[in-house]
Amino acid sequence: MSMQDAVARFVRDGDTVVIEGFTHLISFAAAHEIIRQRRRDLTLCRLTPDLIYDQMIAAGCARKVVFSWAGNPGVGSLHAFRRAVEGRALEIEEYSHFGMVARFAAGAARLPFWPLRDYAGTDLPRANPRIKAVTCPYTGEALATVPALNPDVTIVHAQRADAQGNTQIWGLLGVQKEAAFASRRVIVVVEELVDESVIRSDPNRTVIPALIVDAVVVEPWGAHPSYAQGYYDRDNDFYVAWEAISREPSKLEDYLDAHVYGVSGRAAYLEKQPGLTGRLAAKAQFCAGVNYGF
Amino acid sequence: MSMQDAVARFVRDGDTVVIEGFTHLISFAAAHEIIRQRRRDLTLCRLTPDLIYDQMIAAGCARKVVFSWAGNPGVGSLHAFRRAVEGRALEIEEYSHFGMVARFAAGAARLPFWPLRDYAGTDLPRANPRIKAVTCPYTGEALATVPALNPDVTIVHAQRADAQGNTQIWGLLGVQKEAAFASRRVIVVVEELVDESVIRSDPNRTVIPALIVDAVVVEPWGAHPSYAQGYYDRDNDFYVAWEAISREPSKLEDYLDAHVYGVSGRAAYLEKQPGLTGRLAAKAQFCAGVNYGF
Amino acid sequence: MMAIVAARELRDGEVVFVGIGLPNLACNLARRTHAPHLVLIYESGAVGAVPERLPVSIGDPALVTGSLMVCGMADVFQLFLQNGRIEVGFLGGAQVDRFGNINTTVIGPYERPKVRLPGSGGAAEIAIHARRTLIISKLSPRAFPERVDFVTSPGQHVAKVITDKGVLERDETNGEMVLAQLYPGVDASDVKASVGWELSSRPHLDRVDPPSQVDLQLLRDVLDPKRLYLKS
Amino acid sequence: MMAIVAARELRDGEVVFVGIGLPNLACNLARRTHAPHLVLIYESGAVGAVPERLPVSIGDPALVTGSLMVCGMADVFQLFLQNGRIEVGFLGGAQVDRFGNINTTVIGPYERPKVRLPGSGGAAEIAIHARRTLIISKLSPRAFPERVDFVTSPGQHVAKVITDKGVLERDETNGEMVLAQLYPGVDASDVKASVGWELSSRPHLDRVDPPSQVDLQLLRDVLDPKRLYLKS
């Protein structure tokens, strides 16, 4: 399915949307298509809103952001996010990383909450009343709890999948598996479509099974400026450049006009940036296979 | 370290011992060494006691068994286990598979309990008062709970590890990871000792990190009559034969005398059974490697 | 015959939690006939398995080689079963009662068992989380008592009980298992005589079609040539 | 200098939860000098990473290639951190107070922030679960207030605060952070003037040894040749 069709069919105004990936495998291609289709009132959930949600916030897609660390990794601030929050134009719901991971774990297991040892002595429960506590029926001790997160739609970028949606990921896994299982609808975006036989040759690498996937979109370089281990490196220069772009609302508008609204899709996005693929393409460093015989 | 030394140093009378592996990677070599060293009063925990605990029970190592399915898979009963239970000579604590998995998950996360949707309408909580309930702080609904399981020692059989204990497993994973992280002491038994560079070449396959491992034992064919994917097949004939052996206490004694007490270790055990390795050695069916480059 | 009737209960594309023995035969028969897109999940963690030989155990290596996904058991129970992704679950048991409750734990009192059975395994949670459970069990008054000695798996999701003489199904009015279908040449009285309670019947009893030559040939020559599970 | 002092705090073989920037520099410096068996764990899931280039982000692909293990984040937080396997955790923050509490959330009231900072990330749970936490932060009265505006990470496990002028450590009698070590050429009054509360000192103040040539050469020529994190 094309990204345009997948977003048109499965992402709706007012949805709770998750585009996960911890630094690795962040589907910017999906975010840009959501911006182009002008989705509104979205509740955007991610551990790290990152540039992807900074762009969606600037484009007016977001009503609320649920997160645990909102910065530009190794660079500084997410300025569109900061302007919206400091101007109280955006609702936020804030956890720590462990809290967000636990919310996805509960959602994936279809439990209403998840227990964790956390938050004692912090002001986070004061800032977020959804962080509660439960008493252990064995020891009597109090444990923190977070509520399950069950998105309407989760979009996962991955290295490869077959046509049915059996999806394999290596390198950093983040919470991609939990977010997908927690979600009502799942869109998988891959660097490469492979034959089912490739998936079946190494079943331990499968992270998401076809039976929970609604759409498979093939979008090479769809994670740029994030990265895909074994395919292309992270575009650290762009993350640094975002500091200046996002600081100036006008510059941010120009960026969206040129690289999001101004292109039809990922292919055109790449054509606009000659030399990008050459600069970031991954070197080959293959591991050996293992024996599945008996 | 030799199996003899590992058991001597890390398995003590009265310990709560876990030798896991769901059908796959069950360390019979470790169980036989524990029998030879005549450990006593052990609390043996496994989802499926299987032939391994049936042998340990017959040899007098067990005071108590904690389990969820006590049969000979595809064959019938575990007769030593049945004689002990029906004769009330063995204490048991019983869950379902999900309950045991949840106990290991709680132990691995160092939480005192784990919540699950289970047991409504069953007689299991009546048979086991350690199955309790907790009220969700968000929805008010009651969920079942099981207490954490934190063994004194867990023994994990795996395909390969480096000298420090970084351990890789493929094929069925069971609860090997959770059991190891839940345990105070961990012994890893492997088919093959590999160089650290082999582990580092495919870090997504690592299931158990060296920092939780106390001993690495190299014991080829150490899981027989269980199996190791890519190394050797399950000895189904022996599982069938166990029906007749275990039915007769005298035959079971003869078996232990010949194949456990009567041998010094796994090498001698294999020498006693010519043709066994030839009959069960795995065919080669390697997957391709993946690219970890950037 | 039980395997064939069970296979007919499966719809193409369904996600089935498979047990070893007849359920496995039924699923693989269905996969090779009317339900090629059946997704088989084994509690051992193999998803979309295509065993090239008849698995003797639920953790047979043949379930892993060539499967679509292999995951840990925490994922099997939390992400697949508890998550509600399983449409059909197969169960068997030493005792099945009037309301479809199953006992695979003990005959006699729990504390002083006459016969100690294997226990739940995944049966408790399969019965609770699978949308529809199918029981396969041979008829006999001892195997079908009025009430089981111990409820290992609650009967509320049991849709049908496939026996060696006919099929019982749930009467939605009172939740009781009632006779619905008879195998060729079997009389309703045979079935009633083999059940430990006053078995009611549907007003109209269907006749189960005899097995097709294709089904029999697949079962006997392809799926279970060594007769591990087929008696006839 | 802060990276070098931080490196000296690490003992060989320890399991360290590493952050990006100076903590990463400190760990890799220690690994190349007195602590070759340091195990570096990044919250992104890389265990035993040996980055061949200076990682710009906590999820840099260089942390994955050649690491000992890569696991999902549920495992990072539950099996490593909450399990108690982490000996040392590094933290930084916009504000550090008298009791070692850290604020990385907001300047001003939470509901009407003057400055919105990134938030906790893993800092709350690192402060709670790491046996010993080390803070690296440049001194200034604004950065070291009497009380932080928001407690993102509680200070109870903070062993030392490594600053650009000296090192503070916990006074076990009252739990307060007190001046313990001074860098070469720094006077105690400089430090006290840069702290927003009445900073006490150890009766005897140690002098921090100046950086060795080896340390400086490693940092400048090998670890951070592009001066991403080193200011001098």
GROMACS .gro file of N, CA and C in nm, chain D residues 146-227:
model
  246
  966GLU      N    1   1.903   2.658   4.647
  966GLU     CA    2   1.876   2.594   4.776
  966GLU      C    3   1.779   2.476   4.756
  967ARG      N    4   1.673   2.503   4.678
  967ARG     CA    5   1.577   2.397   4.644
  967ARG      C    6   1.547   2.403   4.494
  968VAL      N    7   1.541   2.290   4.429
  968VAL     CA    8   1.509   2.290   4.286
  968VAL      C    9   1.360   2.325   4.268
  969ASP      N   10   1.326   2.381   4.152
  969ASP     CA   11   1.186   2.417   4.125
  969ASP      C   12   1.099   2.293   4.112
  970PHE      N   13   1.161   2.182   4.069
  970PHE     CA   14   1.086   2.057   4.043
  970PHE      C   15   1.183   1.942   4.065
  971VAL      N   16   1.142   1.844   4.146
  971VAL     CA   17   1.231   1.729   4.167
  971VAL      C   18   1.204   1.624   4.058
  972THR      N   19   1.294   1.620   3.960
  972THR     CA   20   1.282   1.518   3.855
  972THR      C   21   1.347   1.390   3.905
  973SER      N   22   1.465   1.404   3.966
  973SER     CA   23   1.539   1.289   4.019
  973SER      C   24   1.574   1.314   4.165
  974PRO      N   25   1.526   1.227   4.256
  974PRO     CA   26   1.557   1.246   4.397
  974PRO      C   27   1.706   1.223   4.425
  975GLY      N   28   1.759   1.296   4.524
  975GLY     CA   29   1.903   1.296   4.546
  975GLY      C   30   1.960   1.188   4.636
  976GLN      N   31   1.874   1.097   4.687
  976GLN     CA   32   1.924   1.010   4.795
  976GLN      C   33   2.044   0.924   4.759
  977HIS      N   34   2.061   0.886   4.631
  977HIS     CA   35   2.177   0.802   4.598
  977HIS      C   36   2.293   0.880   4.538
  978VAL      N   37   2.283   1.013   4.538
  978VAL     CA   38   2.391   1.093   4.481
  978VAL      C   39   2.514   1.085   4.570
  979ALA      N   40   2.623   1.033   4.516
  979ALA     CA   41   2.747   1.020   4.592
  979ALA      C   42   2.830   1.148   4.578
  980LYS      N   43   2.842   1.195   4.454
  980LYS     CA   44   2.923   1.313   4.430
  980LYS      C   45   2.866   1.401   4.321
  981VAL      N   46   2.896   1.530   4.334
  981VAL     CA   47   2.862   1.625   4.228
  981VAL      C   48   2.993   1.679   4.174
  982ILE      N   49   3.022   1.644   4.050
  982ILE     CA   50   3.148   1.684   3.988
  982ILE      C   51   3.124   1.812   3.910
  983THR      N   52   3.186   1.921   3.953
  983THR     CA   53   3.163   2.050   3.889
  983THR      C   54   3.289   2.094   3.816
  984ASP      N   55   3.285   2.216   3.763
  984ASP     CA   56   3.402   2.267   3.690
  984ASP      C   57   3.504   2.333   3.783
  985LYS      N   58   3.472   2.338   3.912
  985LYS     CA   59   3.568   2.399   4.006
  985LYS      C   60   3.611   2.306   4.118
  986GLY      N   61   3.526   2.209   4.148
  986GLY     CA   62   3.559   2.117   4.255
  986GLY      C   63   3.453   2.009   4.263
  987VAL      N   64   3.466   1.926   4.365
  987VAL     CA   65   3.374   1.814   4.381
  987VAL      C   66   3.299   1.826   4.513
  988LEU      N   67   3.166   1.815   4.506
  988LEU     CA   68   3.086   1.811   4.629
  988LEU      C   69   3.056   1.665   4.659
  989GLU      N   70   3.043   1.631   4.787
  989GLU     CA   71   2.997   1.497   4.819
  989GLU      C   72   2.897   1.502   4.934
  990ARG      N   73   2.829   1.389   4.953
  990ARG     CA   74   2.724   1.387   5.054
  990ARG      C   75   2.782   1.380   5.195
  991ASP      N   76   2.735   1.467   5.282
  991ASP     CA   77   2.769   1.460   5.424
  991ASP      C   78   2.668   1.363   5.486
  992GLU      N   79   2.715   1.245   5.525
  992GLU     CA   80   2.622   1.141   5.571
  992GLU      C   81   2.547   1.181   5.698
  993THR      N   82   2.599   1.278   5.773
  993THR     CA   83   2.529   1.315   5.897
  993THR      C   84   2.397   1.385   5.866
  994ASN      N   85   2.396   1.481   5.773
  994ASN     CA   86   2.271   1.553   5.747
  994ASN      C   87   2.224   1.541   5.602
  995GLY      N   88   2.295   1.461   5.521
  995GLY     CA   89   2.250   1.438   5.385
  995GLY      C   90   2.276   1.551   5.288
  996GLU      N   91   2.341   1.658   5.337
  996GLU     CA   92   2.367   1.775   5.254
  996GLU      C   93   2.489   1.752   5.164
  997MET      N   94   2.491   1.818   5.047
  997MET     CA   95   2.609   1.813   4.962
  997MET      C   96   2.709   1.917   5.014
  998VAL      N   97   2.831   1.873   5.040
  998VAL     CA   98   2.933   1.965   5.093
  998VAL      C   99   3.058   1.961   5.005
  999LEU      N  100   3.134   2.070   5.010
  999LEU     CA  101   3.256   2.079   4.931
  999LEU      C  102   3.361   1.982   4.986
 1000ALA      N  103   3.418   1.898   4.897
 1000ALA     CA  104   3.514   1.797   4.942
 1000ALA      C  105   3.648   1.810   4.872
 1001GLN      N  106   3.646   1.850   4.745
 1001GLN     CA  107   3.771   1.858   4.669
 1001GLN      C  108   3.771   1.984   4.583
 1002LEU      N  109   3.890   2.040   4.569
 1002LEU     CA  110   3.908   2.160   4.484
 1002LEU      C  111   4.001   2.127   4.369
 1003TYR      N  112   3.971   2.186   4.253
 1003TYR     CA  113   4.061   2.167   4.138
 1003TYR      C  114   4.183   2.255   4.159
 1004PRO      N  115   4.294   2.224   4.092
 1004PRO     CA  116   4.415   2.305   4.104
 1004PRO      C  117   4.386   2.453   4.076
 1005GLY      N  118   4.435   2.538   4.162
 1005GLY     CA  119   4.421   2.681   4.140
 1005GLY      C  120   4.285   2.739   4.173
 1006VAL      N  121   4.194   2.656   4.224
 1006VAL     CA  122   4.062   2.707   4.262
 1006VAL      C  123   4.058   2.729   4.413
 1007ASP      N  124   3.994   2.838   4.453
 1007ASP     CA  125   3.982   2.867   4.595
 1007ASP      C  126   3.843   2.829   4.645
 1008ALA      N  127   3.832   2.782   4.768
 1008ALA     CA  128   3.703   2.739   4.824
 1008ALA      C  129   3.599   2.850   4.811
 1009SER      N  130   3.642   2.975   4.824
 1009SER     CA  131   3.546   3.086   4.817
 1009SER      C  132   3.484   3.097   4.677
 1010ASP      N  133   3.563   3.064   4.571
 1010ASP     CA  134   3.508   3.065   4.435
 1010ASP      C  135   3.388   2.971   4.428
 1011VAL      N  136   3.406   2.854   4.487
 1011VAL     CA  137   3.300   2.753   4.480
 1011VAL      C  138   3.179   2.802   4.560
 1012LYS      N  139   3.203   2.846   4.683
 1012LYS     CA  140   3.091   2.889   4.768
 1012LYS      C  141   3.013   3.003   4.703
 1013ALA      N  142   3.085   3.091   4.632
 1013ALA     CA  143   3.020   3.205   4.566
 1013ALA      C  144   2.933   3.159   4.449
 1014SER      N  145   2.958   3.037   4.400
 1014SER     CA  146   2.883   2.988   4.283
 1014SER      C  147   2.769   2.895   4.322
 1015VAL      N  148   2.739   2.887   4.451
 1015VAL     CA  149   2.634   2.797   4.498
 1015VAL      C  150   2.527   2.877   4.571
 1016GLY      N  151   2.401   2.845   4.544
 1016GLY     CA  152   2.290   2.925   4.595
 1016GLY      C  153   2.251   2.898   4.740
 1017TRP      N  154   2.332   2.825   4.813
 1017TRP     CA  155   2.304   2.806   4.955
 1017TRP      C  156   2.435   2.815   5.032
 1018GLU      N  157   2.421   2.813   5.164
 1018GLU     CA  158   2.538   2.826   5.251
 1018GLU      C  159   2.617   2.695   5.246
 1019LEU      N  160   2.708   2.683   5.150
 1019LEU     CA  161   2.781   2.558   5.129
 1019LEU      C  162   2.882   2.531   5.239
 1020SER      N  163   2.868   2.416   5.304
 1020SER     CA  164   2.970   2.379   5.404
 1020SER      C  165   3.083   2.303   5.336
 1021SER      N  166   3.193   2.287   5.408
 1021SER     CA  167   3.308   2.216   5.352
 1021SER      C  168   3.351   2.107   5.447
 1022ARG      N  169   3.420   2.007   5.392
 1022ARG     CA  170   3.485   1.907   5.475
 1022ARG      C  171   3.592   1.979   5.557
 1023PRO      N  172   3.617   1.932   5.681
 1023PRO     CA  173   3.724   1.995   5.761
 1023PRO      C  174   3.854   2.002   5.681
 1024HIS      N  175   3.885   1.892   5.611
 1024HIS     CA  176   4.007   1.894   5.529
 1024HIS      C  177   3.970   1.883   5.382
 1025LEU      N  178   4.006   1.983   5.303
 1025LEU     CA  179   3.973   1.983   5.160
 1025LEU      C  180   4.085   1.920   5.077
 1026ASP      N  181   4.051   1.814   5.000
 1026ASP     CA  182   4.153   1.755   4.912
 1026ASP      C  183   4.173   1.843   4.789
 1027ARG      N  184   4.291   1.831   4.733
 1027ARG     CA  185   4.321   1.894   4.604
 1027ARG      C  186   4.310   1.785   4.498
 1028VAL      N  187   4.239   1.813   4.391
 1028VAL     CA  188   4.230   1.714   4.283
 1028VAL      C  189   4.360   1.717   4.204
 1029ASP      N  190   4.416   1.598   4.178
 1029ASP     CA  191   4.539   1.594   4.097
 1029ASP      C  192   4.510   1.650   3.958
 1030PRO      N  193   4.603   1.722   3.903
 1030PRO     CA  194   4.583   1.773   3.766
 1030PRO      C  195   4.574   1.656   3.668
 1031PRO      N  196   4.510   1.676   3.555
 1031PRO     CA  197   4.495   1.568   3.457
 1031PRO      C  198   4.632   1.522   3.407
 1032SER      N  199   4.643   1.391   3.386
 1032SER     CA  200   4.771   1.339   3.334
 1032SER      C  201   4.778   1.367   3.184
 1033GLN      N  202   4.897   1.362   3.132
 1033GLN     CA  203   4.915   1.382   2.988
 1033GLN      C  204   4.839   1.276   2.911
 1034VAL      N  205   4.843   1.152   2.964
 1034VAL     CA  206   4.773   1.040   2.897
 1034VAL      C  207   4.624   1.073   2.885
 1035ASP      N  208   4.566   1.116   2.997
 1035ASP     CA  209   4.423   1.147   2.996
 1035ASP      C  210   4.392   1.256   2.893
 1036LEU      N  211   4.468   1.364   2.898
 1036LEU     CA  212   4.441   1.475   2.808
 1036LEU      C  213   4.458   1.433   2.662
 1037GLN      N  214   4.560   1.356   2.637
 1037GLN     CA  215   4.587   1.315   2.499
 1037GLN      C  216   4.474   1.225   2.448
 1038LEU      N  217   4.431   1.132   2.535
 1038LEU     CA  218   4.321   1.042   2.497
 1038LEU      C  219   4.195   1.123   2.466
 1039LEU      N  220   4.161   1.212   2.556
 1039LEU     CA  221   4.039   1.291   2.539
 1039LEU      C  222   4.045   1.375   2.411
 1040ARG      N  223   4.156   1.444   2.392
 1040ARG     CA  224   4.163   1.542   2.283
 1040ARG      C  225   4.190   1.480   2.147
 1041ASP      N  226   4.275   1.377   2.145
 1041ASP     CA  227   4.313   1.323   2.015
 1041ASP      C  228   4.232   1.200   1.975
 1042VAL      N  229   4.181   1.123   2.076
 1042VAL     CA  230   4.113   0.998   2.045
 1042VAL      C  231   3.962   1.006   2.067
 1043LEU      N  232   3.923   1.049   2.187
 1043LEU     CA  233   3.781   1.041   2.223
 1043LEU      C  234   3.696   1.153   2.166
 1044ASP      N  235   3.748   1.274   2.168
 1044ASP     CA  236   3.667   1.386   2.118
 1044ASP      C  237   3.749   1.482   2.033
 1045PRO      N  238   3.807   1.430   1.926
 1045PRO     CA  239   3.893   1.515   1.842
 1045PRO      C  240   3.817   1.635   1.784
 1046LYS      N  241   3.688   1.618   1.761
 1046LYS     CA  242   3.609   1.727   1.703
 1046LYS      C  243   3.561   1.825   1.810
 1047ARG      N  244   3.598   1.800   1.936
 1047ARG     CA  245   3.558   1.890   2.046
 1047ARG      C  246   3.405   1.905   2.054
   0.00000   0.00000   0.00000
